[in-house]
Amino acid sequence: MSRIYKAADFFLPADEEPIRSVITESKEAVVIGWYIKPGQEICSHIHPYGQDTWTILSGKGEYYLDAEGTKKAIVAGDVVTAPIGCVHGVFNNSDEPLIFISVVSPADAGYQLISSEESLTNLSNQ
């Protein structure tokens, strides 16, 4: 089993939605390569049982911080974290690809999509 990977081999551009390309996986973590074309998005979501850490290699985008749609600019060189249960996602609002590595830990961190309707329902129930 290799312990050294060429990240570029895992960046798969797609015209539809971005492709989640698994580089390596163990029970401790999943390492994923992302290639987000201009105008593409990773929708807001959470990992209910783990953390997601992104290392931005090139490009820029709008990183989603919460279910209400608060955003913050991210650029090459940034490392962003979403601890357990924190909403995150990204929209590539630039004219160049957004390329990054994501590490989700543990591998069974789970995934739950967050829609604006769900967040409005959750807010009204509080």
Short mmCIF file of N, CA, C and O in Angstrom, two decimals:
data_model
loop_
_atom_site.label_atom_id
_atom_site.label_comp_id
_atom_site.label_asym_id
_atom_site.label_seq_id
_atom_site.Cartn_x
_atom_site.Cartn_y
_atom_site.Cartn_z
N MET A 1 0.85 -1.18 0.00
CA MET A 1 0.00 0.00 0.00
C MET A 1 0.90 1.25 0.00
O MET A 1 1.80 1.38 0.81
N SER A 2 0.61 2.15 -0.91
CA SER A 2 1.38 3.37 -1.02
C SER A 2 1.06 4.34 0.12
O SER A 2 -0.06 4.38 0.62
N ARG A 3 2.06 5.09 0.50
CA ARG A 3 1.84 6.15 1.49
C ARG A 3 2.10 7.52 0.90
O ARG A 3 1.96 8.53 1.58
N ILE A 4 2.48 7.56 -0.37
CA ILE A 4 2.74 8.82 -1.06
C ILE A 4 1.87 8.85 -2.32
O ILE A 4 1.87 7.91 -3.11
N TYR A 5 1.12 9.94 -2.48
CA TYR A 5 0.17 10.07 -3.58
C TYR A 5 0.42 11.37 -4.32
O TYR A 5 0.81 12.37 -3.72
N LYS A 6 0.19 11.39 -5.60
CA LYS A 6 0.23 12.61 -6.41
C LYS A 6 -1.20 13.16 -6.43
O LYS A 6 -2.09 12.60 -7.08
N ALA A 7 -1.42 14.25 -5.70
CA ALA A 7 -2.76 14.81 -5.58
C ALA A 7 -3.38 15.10 -6.94
O ALA A 7 -4.57 14.85 -7.15
N ALA A 8 -2.58 15.58 -7.89
CA ALA A 8 -3.11 15.94 -9.21
C ALA A 8 -3.79 14.76 -9.91
O ALA A 8 -4.69 14.96 -10.72
N ASP A 9 -3.39 13.54 -9.58
CA ASP A 9 -4.00 12.37 -10.19
C ASP A 9 -5.46 12.17 -9.76
O ASP A 9 -6.18 11.39 -10.37
N PHE A 10 -5.89 12.88 -8.72
CA PHE A 10 -7.22 12.67 -8.16
C PHE A 10 -8.17 13.84 -8.41
O PHE A 10 -9.32 13.79 -8.01
N PHE A 11 -7.70 14.89 -9.05
CA PHE A 11 -8.57 16.03 -9.33
C PHE A 11 -9.30 15.79 -10.64
O PHE A 11 -8.70 15.80 -11.71
N LEU A 12 -10.60 15.52 -10.55
CA LEU A 12 -11.40 15.14 -11.70
C LEU A 12 -12.42 16.21 -12.04
O LEU A 12 -13.49 16.28 -11.43
N PRO A 13 -12.14 17.07 -13.02
CA PRO A 13 -13.12 18.08 -13.40
C PRO A 13 -14.34 17.43 -14.04
O PRO A 13 -14.22 16.44 -14.76
N ALA A 14 -15.52 17.96 -13.73
CA ALA A 14 -16.77 17.46 -14.30
C ALA A 14 -17.67 18.65 -14.62
O ALA A 14 -17.65 19.64 -13.91
N ASP A 15 -18.43 18.52 -15.70
CA ASP A 15 -19.31 19.62 -16.10
C ASP A 15 -20.55 19.71 -15.22
O ASP A 15 -21.14 20.77 -15.09
N GLU A 16 -20.96 18.59 -14.63
CA GLU A 16 -22.14 18.60 -13.77
C GLU A 16 -21.71 19.07 -12.37
O GLU A 16 -21.15 20.12 -12.23
N GLU A 17 -21.95 18.26 -11.36
CA GLU A 17 -21.52 18.60 -10.00
C GLU A 17 -20.07 18.16 -9.80
O GLU A 17 -19.61 17.25 -10.48
N PRO A 18 -19.38 18.79 -8.85
CA PRO A 18 -18.01 18.37 -8.57
C PRO A 18 -17.95 16.89 -8.16
O PRO A 18 -18.88 16.37 -7.54
N ILE A 19 -16.86 16.24 -8.53
CA ILE A 19 -16.66 14.83 -8.21
C ILE A 19 -15.81 14.70 -6.95
O ILE A 19 -14.74 15.30 -6.85
N ARG A 20 -16.28 13.91 -6.01
CA ARG A 20 -15.56 13.59 -4.78
C ARG A 20 -14.62 12.43 -5.10
O ARG A 20 -15.05 11.31 -5.30
N SER A 21 -13.32 12.70 -5.16
CA SER A 21 -12.35 11.69 -5.55
C SER A 21 -11.54 11.25 -4.33
O SER A 21 -10.71 12.01 -3.82
N VAL A 22 -11.80 10.02 -3.86
CA VAL A 22 -11.12 9.52 -2.67
C VAL A 22 -9.68 9.18 -3.01
O VAL A 22 -9.42 8.37 -3.91
N ILE A 23 -8.74 9.79 -2.29
CA ILE A 23 -7.32 9.53 -2.47
C ILE A 23 -6.91 8.32 -1.64
O ILE A 23 -6.27 7.39 -2.13
N THR A 24 -7.30 8.31 -0.38
CA THR A 24 -7.02 7.17 0.50
C THR A 24 -8.04 7.18 1.63
O THR A 24 -8.61 8.22 1.96
N GLU A 25 -8.27 6.01 2.21
CA GLU A 25 -9.27 5.88 3.27
C GLU A 25 -8.83 4.83 4.28
O GLU A 25 -8.31 3.79 3.91
N SER A 26 -9.02 5.16 5.54
CA SER A 26 -8.82 4.21 6.64
C SER A 26 -9.96 4.47 7.62
O SER A 26 -10.76 5.36 7.41
N LYS A 27 -10.02 3.72 8.73
CA LYS A 27 -11.09 4.00 9.68
C LYS A 27 -10.88 5.34 10.38
O LYS A 27 -11.81 5.94 10.87
N GLU A 28 -9.64 5.82 10.38
CA GLU A 28 -9.33 7.10 11.03
C GLU A 28 -9.71 8.32 10.20
O GLU A 28 -10.05 9.35 10.74
N ALA A 29 -9.61 8.21 8.85
CA ALA A 29 -9.84 9.39 8.01
C ALA A 29 -10.05 9.00 6.55
O ALA A 29 -9.61 7.95 6.10
N VAL A 30 -10.70 9.92 5.83
CA VAL A 30 -10.82 9.83 4.38
C VAL A 30 -10.17 11.09 3.81
O VAL A 30 -10.49 12.21 4.25
N VAL A 31 -9.26 10.92 2.85
CA VAL A 31 -8.59 12.05 2.20
C VAL A 31 -9.17 12.14 0.78
O VAL A 31 -9.17 11.16 0.03
N ILE A 32 -9.69 13.32 0.45
CA ILE A 32 -10.45 13.52 -0.78
C ILE A 32 -9.86 14.67 -1.58
O ILE A 32 -9.50 15.71 -1.03
N GLY A 33 -9.79 14.49 -2.90
CA GLY A 33 -9.40 15.57 -3.80
C GLY A 33 -10.63 16.19 -4.44
O GLY A 33 -11.51 15.48 -4.91
N TRP A 34 -10.69 17.51 -4.43
CA TRP A 34 -11.82 18.23 -5.02
C TRP A 34 -11.33 19.19 -6.10
O TRP A 34 -10.33 19.89 -5.91
N TYR A 35 -12.06 19.24 -7.22
CA TYR A 35 -11.81 20.17 -8.32
C TYR A 35 -13.16 20.81 -8.63
O TYR A 35 -14.04 20.16 -9.19
N ILE A 36 -13.33 22.06 -8.22
CA ILE A 36 -14.62 22.75 -8.35
C ILE A 36 -14.49 23.79 -9.47
O ILE A 36 -13.73 24.76 -9.34
N LYS A 37 -15.21 23.57 -10.56
CA LYS A 37 -15.16 24.51 -11.68
C LYS A 37 -15.87 25.82 -11.31
O LYS A 37 -16.71 25.84 -10.40
N PRO A 38 -15.54 26.91 -12.03
CA PRO A 38 -16.26 28.16 -11.81
C PRO A 38 -17.77 27.95 -11.90
O PRO A 38 -18.25 27.24 -12.80
N GLY A 39 -18.50 28.49 -10.93
CA GLY A 39 -19.96 28.38 -10.90
C GLY A 39 -20.47 27.10 -10.25
O GLY A 39 -21.66 26.97 -10.03
N GLN A 40 -19.57 26.16 -9.90
CA GLN A 40 -20.00 24.94 -9.23
C GLN A 40 -20.00 25.13 -7.72
O GLN A 40 -19.39 26.06 -7.19
N GLU A 41 -20.68 24.19 -7.03
CA GLU A 41 -20.88 24.32 -5.59
C GLU A 41 -20.84 22.95 -4.91
O GLU A 41 -21.28 21.96 -5.48
N ILE A 42 -20.31 22.94 -3.71
CA ILE A 42 -20.52 21.83 -2.77
C ILE A 42 -21.57 22.38 -1.81
O ILE A 42 -21.30 23.35 -1.09
N CYS A 43 -22.75 21.83 -1.83
CA CYS A 43 -23.86 22.35 -1.03
C CYS A 43 -23.56 22.29 0.47
O CYS A 43 -22.77 21.44 0.92
N SER A 44 -24.22 23.15 1.22
CA SER A 44 -24.05 23.18 2.67
C SER A 44 -24.41 21.83 3.27
O SER A 44 -25.42 21.23 2.92
N HIS A 45 -23.55 21.36 4.16
CA HIS A 45 -23.75 20.06 4.80
C HIS A 45 -23.01 20.02 6.13
O HIS A 45 -22.25 20.95 6.46
N ILE A 46 -23.25 18.97 6.89
CA ILE A 46 -22.52 18.74 8.14
C ILE A 46 -22.03 17.29 8.14
O ILE A 46 -22.51 16.44 7.39
N HIS A 47 -21.07 17.05 9.00
CA HIS A 47 -20.64 15.69 9.34
C HIS A 47 -20.98 15.53 10.82
O HIS A 47 -20.31 16.11 11.67
N PRO A 48 -22.06 14.80 11.14
CA PRO A 48 -22.54 14.74 12.52
C PRO A 48 -21.59 14.06 13.51
O PRO A 48 -21.71 14.27 14.71
N TYR A 49 -20.63 13.28 13.00
CA TYR A 49 -19.77 12.52 13.92
C TYR A 49 -18.28 12.75 13.67
O TYR A 49 -17.45 11.95 14.10
N GLY A 50 -17.93 13.83 12.97
CA GLY A 50 -16.51 14.06 12.70
C GLY A 50 -16.23 15.44 12.16
O GLY A 50 -17.13 16.26 11.99
N GLN A 51 -14.96 15.68 11.89
CA GLN A 51 -14.47 16.98 11.43
C GLN A 51 -14.05 16.89 9.97
O GLN A 51 -13.56 15.85 9.52
N ASP A 52 -14.19 18.00 9.24
CA ASP A 52 -13.74 18.11 7.86
C ASP A 52 -12.75 19.27 7.79
O ASP A 52 -13.08 20.39 8.17
N THR A 53 -11.54 18.99 7.31
CA THR A 53 -10.50 20.01 7.19
C THR A 53 -10.10 20.12 5.73
O THR A 53 -9.77 19.11 5.10
N TRP A 54 -10.15 21.34 5.20
CA TRP A 54 -9.80 21.59 3.80
C TRP A 54 -8.49 22.37 3.74
O TRP A 54 -8.31 23.35 4.45
N THR A 55 -7.61 21.96 2.82
CA THR A 55 -6.41 22.72 2.49
C THR A 55 -6.57 23.18 1.05
O THR A 55 -6.62 22.36 0.12
N ILE A 56 -6.68 24.50 0.88
CA ILE A 56 -6.94 25.08 -0.44
C ILE A 56 -5.61 25.19 -1.19
O ILE A 56 -4.69 25.87 -0.75
N LEU A 57 -5.53 24.49 -2.33
CA LEU A 57 -4.29 24.45 -3.11
C LEU A 57 -4.25 25.53 -4.18
O LEU A 57 -3.19 26.12 -4.43
N SER A 58 -5.39 25.79 -4.83
CA SER A 58 -5.44 26.86 -5.83
C SER A 58 -6.88 27.33 -6.00
O SER A 58 -7.83 26.60 -5.69
N GLY A 59 -7.00 28.55 -6.49
CA GLY A 59 -8.32 29.13 -6.71
C GLY A 59 -8.85 29.83 -5.48
O GLY A 59 -8.13 30.08 -4.51
N LYS A 60 -10.14 30.15 -5.55
CA LYS A 60 -10.82 30.83 -4.44
C LYS A 60 -12.31 30.55 -4.52
O LYS A 60 -12.81 30.06 -5.53
N GLY A 61 -13.01 30.87 -3.45
CA GLY A 61 -14.45 30.65 -3.43
C GLY A 61 -15.08 31.27 -2.20
O GLY A 61 -14.41 31.92 -1.39
N GLU A 62 -16.39 31.07 -2.07
CA GLU A 62 -17.16 31.53 -0.91
C GLU A 62 -17.47 30.31 -0.05
O GLU A 62 -18.20 29.42 -0.47
N TYR A 63 -16.91 30.28 1.15
CA TYR A 63 -17.07 29.16 2.09
C TYR A 63 -18.29 29.42 2.95
O TYR A 63 -18.43 30.50 3.54
N TYR A 64 -19.20 28.45 3.02
CA TYR A 64 -20.42 28.59 3.82
C TYR A 64 -20.10 28.29 5.28
O TYR A 64 -19.53 27.25 5.60
N LEU A 65 -20.53 29.19 6.16
CA LEU A 65 -20.22 29.08 7.59
C LEU A 65 -21.38 28.60 8.45
O LEU A 65 -21.17 28.18 9.57
N ASP A 66 -22.62 28.71 7.92
CA ASP A 66 -23.78 28.33 8.72
C ASP A 66 -24.98 28.08 7.82
O ASP A 66 -24.92 28.33 6.61
N ALA A 67 -26.07 27.61 8.40
CA ALA A 67 -27.28 27.28 7.65
C ALA A 67 -27.99 28.52 7.11
O ALA A 67 -28.81 28.43 6.20
N GLU A 68 -27.68 29.69 7.66
CA GLU A 68 -28.31 30.93 7.21
C GLU A 68 -27.65 31.47 5.95
O GLU A 68 -28.11 32.44 5.38
N GLY A 69 -26.53 30.88 5.54
CA GLY A 69 -25.87 31.32 4.32
C GLY A 69 -24.74 32.30 4.50
O GLY A 69 -24.28 32.90 3.52
N THR A 70 -24.28 32.50 5.73
CA THR A 70 -23.13 33.37 5.96
C THR A 70 -21.93 32.79 5.23
O THR A 70 -21.68 31.60 5.28
N LYS A 71 -21.18 33.66 4.51
CA LYS A 71 -20.05 33.21 3.70
C LYS A 71 -18.80 33.98 4.06
O LYS A 71 -18.86 35.10 4.54
N LYS A 72 -17.67 33.35 3.77
CA LYS A 72 -16.37 34.00 3.94
C LYS A 72 -15.49 33.58 2.77
O LYS A 72 -15.51 32.42 2.36
N ALA A 73 -14.74 34.53 2.24
CA ALA A 73 -13.85 34.23 1.12
C ALA A 73 -12.73 33.30 1.57
O ALA A 73 -12.17 33.47 2.66
N ILE A 74 -12.43 32.29 0.74
CA ILE A 74 -11.27 31.43 0.97
C ILE A 74 -10.42 31.47 -0.30
O ILE A 74 -10.94 31.62 -1.40
N VAL A 75 -9.10 31.35 -0.10
CA VAL A 75 -8.15 31.43 -1.22
C VAL A 75 -7.05 30.40 -1.04
O VAL A 75 -6.90 29.82 0.05
N ALA A 76 -6.28 30.20 -2.10
CA ALA A 76 -5.15 29.28 -2.05
C ALA A 76 -4.26 29.61 -0.85
O ALA A 76 -3.99 30.77 -0.56
N GLY A 77 -3.87 28.57 -0.13
CA GLY A 77 -3.05 28.73 1.07
C GLY A 77 -3.85 28.66 2.36
O GLY A 77 -3.27 28.46 3.42
N ASP A 78 -5.17 28.81 2.27
CA ASP A 78 -6.01 28.73 3.47
C ASP A 78 -6.23 27.28 3.89
O ASP A 78 -6.27 26.38 3.05
N VAL A 79 -6.37 27.08 5.19
CA VAL A 79 -6.81 25.82 5.77
C VAL A 79 -8.07 26.14 6.55
O VAL A 79 -8.05 27.03 7.40
N VAL A 80 -9.18 25.47 6.23
CA VAL A 80 -10.44 25.74 6.90
C VAL A 80 -10.93 24.46 7.56
O VAL A 80 -10.76 23.37 7.03
N THR A 81 -11.53 24.62 8.74
CA THR A 81 -12.01 23.45 9.47
C THR A 81 -13.50 23.58 9.77
O THR A 81 -14.00 24.68 10.01
N ALA A 82 -14.16 22.44 9.76
CA ALA A 82 -15.55 22.34 10.17
C ALA A 82 -15.60 21.26 11.23
O ALA A 82 -15.63 20.07 10.91
N PRO A 83 -15.57 21.65 12.52
CA PRO A 83 -15.67 20.67 13.59
C PRO A 83 -16.99 19.91 13.53
O PRO A 83 -17.89 20.26 12.75
N ILE A 84 -17.14 18.91 14.35
CA ILE A 84 -18.33 18.07 14.39
C ILE A 84 -19.60 18.92 14.35
O ILE A 84 -19.77 19.84 15.15
N GLY A 85 -20.48 18.63 13.38
CA GLY A 85 -21.78 19.28 13.30
C GLY A 85 -21.78 20.69 12.73
O GLY A 85 -22.84 21.29 12.64
N CYS A 86 -20.63 21.24 12.32
CA CYS A 86 -20.59 22.60 11.78
C CYS A 86 -20.94 22.61 10.30
O CYS A 86 -20.38 21.84 9.51
N VAL A 87 -21.84 23.49 9.92
CA VAL A 87 -22.24 23.63 8.52
C VAL A 87 -21.06 24.15 7.71
O VAL A 87 -20.34 25.05 8.15
N HIS A 88 -20.87 23.56 6.54
CA HIS A 88 -19.86 24.04 5.61
C HIS A 88 -20.22 23.62 4.19
O HIS A 88 -21.03 22.73 3.98
N GLY A 89 -19.61 24.27 3.24
CA GLY A 89 -19.79 24.04 1.82
C GLY A 89 -19.07 25.17 1.11
O GLY A 89 -18.49 26.04 1.76
N VAL A 90 -19.10 25.18 -0.21
CA VAL A 90 -18.38 26.23 -0.93
C VAL A 90 -19.01 26.47 -2.30
O VAL A 90 -19.55 25.55 -2.91
N PHE A 91 -18.94 27.71 -2.75
CA PHE A 91 -19.34 28.09 -4.10
C PHE A 91 -18.14 28.73 -4.77
O PHE A 91 -17.52 29.64 -4.20
N ASN A 92 -17.80 28.24 -5.96
CA ASN A 92 -16.69 28.84 -6.70
C ASN A 92 -17.23 30.03 -7.48
O ASN A 92 -17.86 29.87 -8.52
N ASN A 93 -16.98 31.21 -6.96
CA ASN A 93 -17.47 32.45 -7.56
C ASN A 93 -16.41 33.12 -8.44
O ASN A 93 -16.56 34.28 -8.80
N SER A 94 -15.36 32.38 -8.79
CA SER A 94 -14.28 32.96 -9.58
C SER A 94 -14.31 32.41 -11.01
O SER A 94 -15.19 31.64 -11.37
N ASP A 95 -13.31 32.81 -11.80
CA ASP A 95 -13.23 32.32 -13.18
C ASP A 95 -12.14 31.26 -13.34
O ASP A 95 -11.73 30.95 -14.45
N GLU A 96 -11.68 30.70 -12.21
CA GLU A 96 -10.68 29.64 -12.25
C GLU A 96 -11.11 28.49 -11.34
O GLU A 96 -11.93 28.69 -10.44
N PRO A 97 -10.59 27.30 -11.55
CA PRO A 97 -10.96 26.17 -10.69
C PRO A 97 -10.54 26.39 -9.25
O PRO A 97 -9.51 27.03 -8.97
N LEU A 98 -11.34 25.87 -8.34
CA LEU A 98 -11.01 25.83 -6.91
C LEU A 98 -10.58 24.39 -6.63
O LEU A 98 -11.37 23.46 -6.83
N ILE A 99 -9.35 24.20 -6.20
CA ILE A 99 -8.79 22.87 -6.00
C ILE A 99 -8.33 22.75 -4.56
O ILE A 99 -7.59 23.60 -4.06
N PHE A 100 -8.80 21.69 -3.88
CA PHE A 100 -8.39 21.50 -2.49
C PHE A 100 -8.42 20.04 -2.08
O PHE A 100 -9.02 19.20 -2.75
N ILE A 101 -7.76 19.77 -0.96
CA ILE A 101 -7.75 18.46 -0.33
C ILE A 101 -8.61 18.56 0.93
O ILE A 101 -8.47 19.50 1.71
N SER A 102 -9.49 17.58 1.10
CA SER A 102 -10.34 17.50 2.29
C SER A 102 -9.95 16.26 3.08
O SER A 102 -9.74 15.19 2.50
N VAL A 103 -9.85 16.42 4.39
CA VAL A 103 -9.61 15.28 5.28
C VAL A 103 -10.79 15.21 6.25
O VAL A 103 -10.98 16.11 7.06
N VAL A 104 -11.58 14.14 6.13
CA VAL A 104 -12.71 13.91 7.01
C VAL A 104 -12.29 12.85 8.02
O VAL A 104 -11.83 11.77 7.64
N SER A 105 -12.43 13.19 9.31
CA SER A 105 -11.98 12.29 10.36
C SER A 105 -13.00 12.23 11.49
O SER A 105 -13.47 13.27 11.94
N PRO A 106 -13.39 11.02 11.89
CA PRO A 106 -13.03 9.71 11.37
C PRO A 106 -13.75 9.45 10.05
O PRO A 106 -14.59 10.24 9.62
N ALA A 107 -13.41 8.33 9.42
CA ALA A 107 -13.99 8.00 8.11
C ALA A 107 -15.51 7.88 8.18
O ALA A 107 -16.21 8.18 7.22
N ASP A 108 -16.04 7.44 9.32
CA ASP A 108 -17.49 7.30 9.46
C ASP A 108 -18.12 8.53 10.12
O ASP A 108 -19.02 8.43 10.94
N ALA A 109 -17.65 9.72 9.70
CA ALA A 109 -18.14 10.98 10.26
C ALA A 109 -19.58 11.27 9.87
O ALA A 109 -20.23 12.11 10.47
N GLY A 110 -20.09 10.57 8.85
CA GLY A 110 -21.45 10.80 8.40
C GLY A 110 -21.54 12.03 7.50
O GLY A 110 -20.58 12.78 7.35
N TYR A 111 -22.70 12.20 6.90
CA TYR A 111 -22.94 13.32 5.99
C TYR A 111 -24.42 13.65 6.03
O TYR A 111 -25.26 12.76 5.93
N GLN A 112 -24.72 14.93 6.19
CA GLN A 112 -26.12 15.37 6.18
C GLN A 112 -26.20 16.68 5.43
O GLN A 112 -25.60 17.67 5.82
N LEU A 113 -26.96 16.69 4.32
CA LEU A 113 -27.17 17.88 3.53
C LEU A 113 -28.03 18.87 4.32
O LEU A 113 -28.97 18.47 5.01
N ILE A 114 -27.71 20.14 4.23
CA ILE A 114 -28.48 21.19 4.90
C ILE A 114 -29.12 22.05 3.84
O ILE A 114 -28.43 22.68 3.04
N SER A 115 -30.45 22.08 3.80
CA SER A 115 -31.14 22.94 2.84
C SER A 115 -31.64 24.18 3.56
O SER A 115 -31.78 24.19 4.79
N SER A 116 -31.93 25.22 2.79
CA SER A 116 -32.44 26.45 3.40
C SER A 116 -33.79 26.19 4.07
O SER A 116 -34.10 26.77 5.09
N GLU A 117 -34.60 25.29 3.51
CA GLU A 117 -35.89 24.96 4.11
C GLU A 117 -35.69 24.29 5.47
O GLU A 117 -36.38 24.60 6.44
N GLU A 118 -34.71 23.37 5.55
CA GLU A 118 -34.43 22.69 6.83
C GLU A 118 -33.97 23.70 7.88
O GLU A 118 -34.40 23.65 9.01
N SER A 119 -33.11 24.63 7.47
CA SER A 119 -32.61 25.58 8.45
C SER A 119 -33.72 26.52 8.93
O SER A 119 -33.77 26.87 10.10
N LEU A 120 -34.65 26.89 8.04
CA LEU A 120 -35.77 27.73 8.47
C LEU A 120 -36.67 26.96 9.43
O LEU A 120 -37.14 27.50 10.42
N THR A 121 -36.91 25.67 9.15
CA THR A 121 -37.74 24.84 10.03
C THR A 121 -37.06 24.70 11.39
O THR A 121 -37.71 24.86 12.43
N ASN A 122 -35.75 24.44 11.39
CA ASN A 122 -35.03 24.28 12.65
C ASN A 122 -35.05 25.57 13.47
O ASN A 122 -35.19 25.54 14.67
N LEU A 123 -34.93 26.72 12.80
CA LEU A 123 -34.94 28.00 13.51
C LEU A 123 -36.32 28.26 14.12
O LEU A 123 -36.44 28.77 15.23
N SER A 124 -37.38 27.93 13.39
CA SER A 124 -38.73 28.21 13.91
C SER A 124 -39.11 27.27 15.05
O SER A 124 -39.98 27.57 15.84
N ASN A 125 -38.45 26.12 15.15
CA ASN A 125 -38.72 25.16 16.22
C ASN A 125 -37.91 25.45 17.49
O ASN A 125 -38.08 24.75 18.48
N GLN A 126 -37.04 26.43 17.44
CA GLN A 126 -36.20 26.70 18.62
C GLN A 126 -36.87 27.67 19.57
O GLN A 126 -37.70 28.42 19.27
#
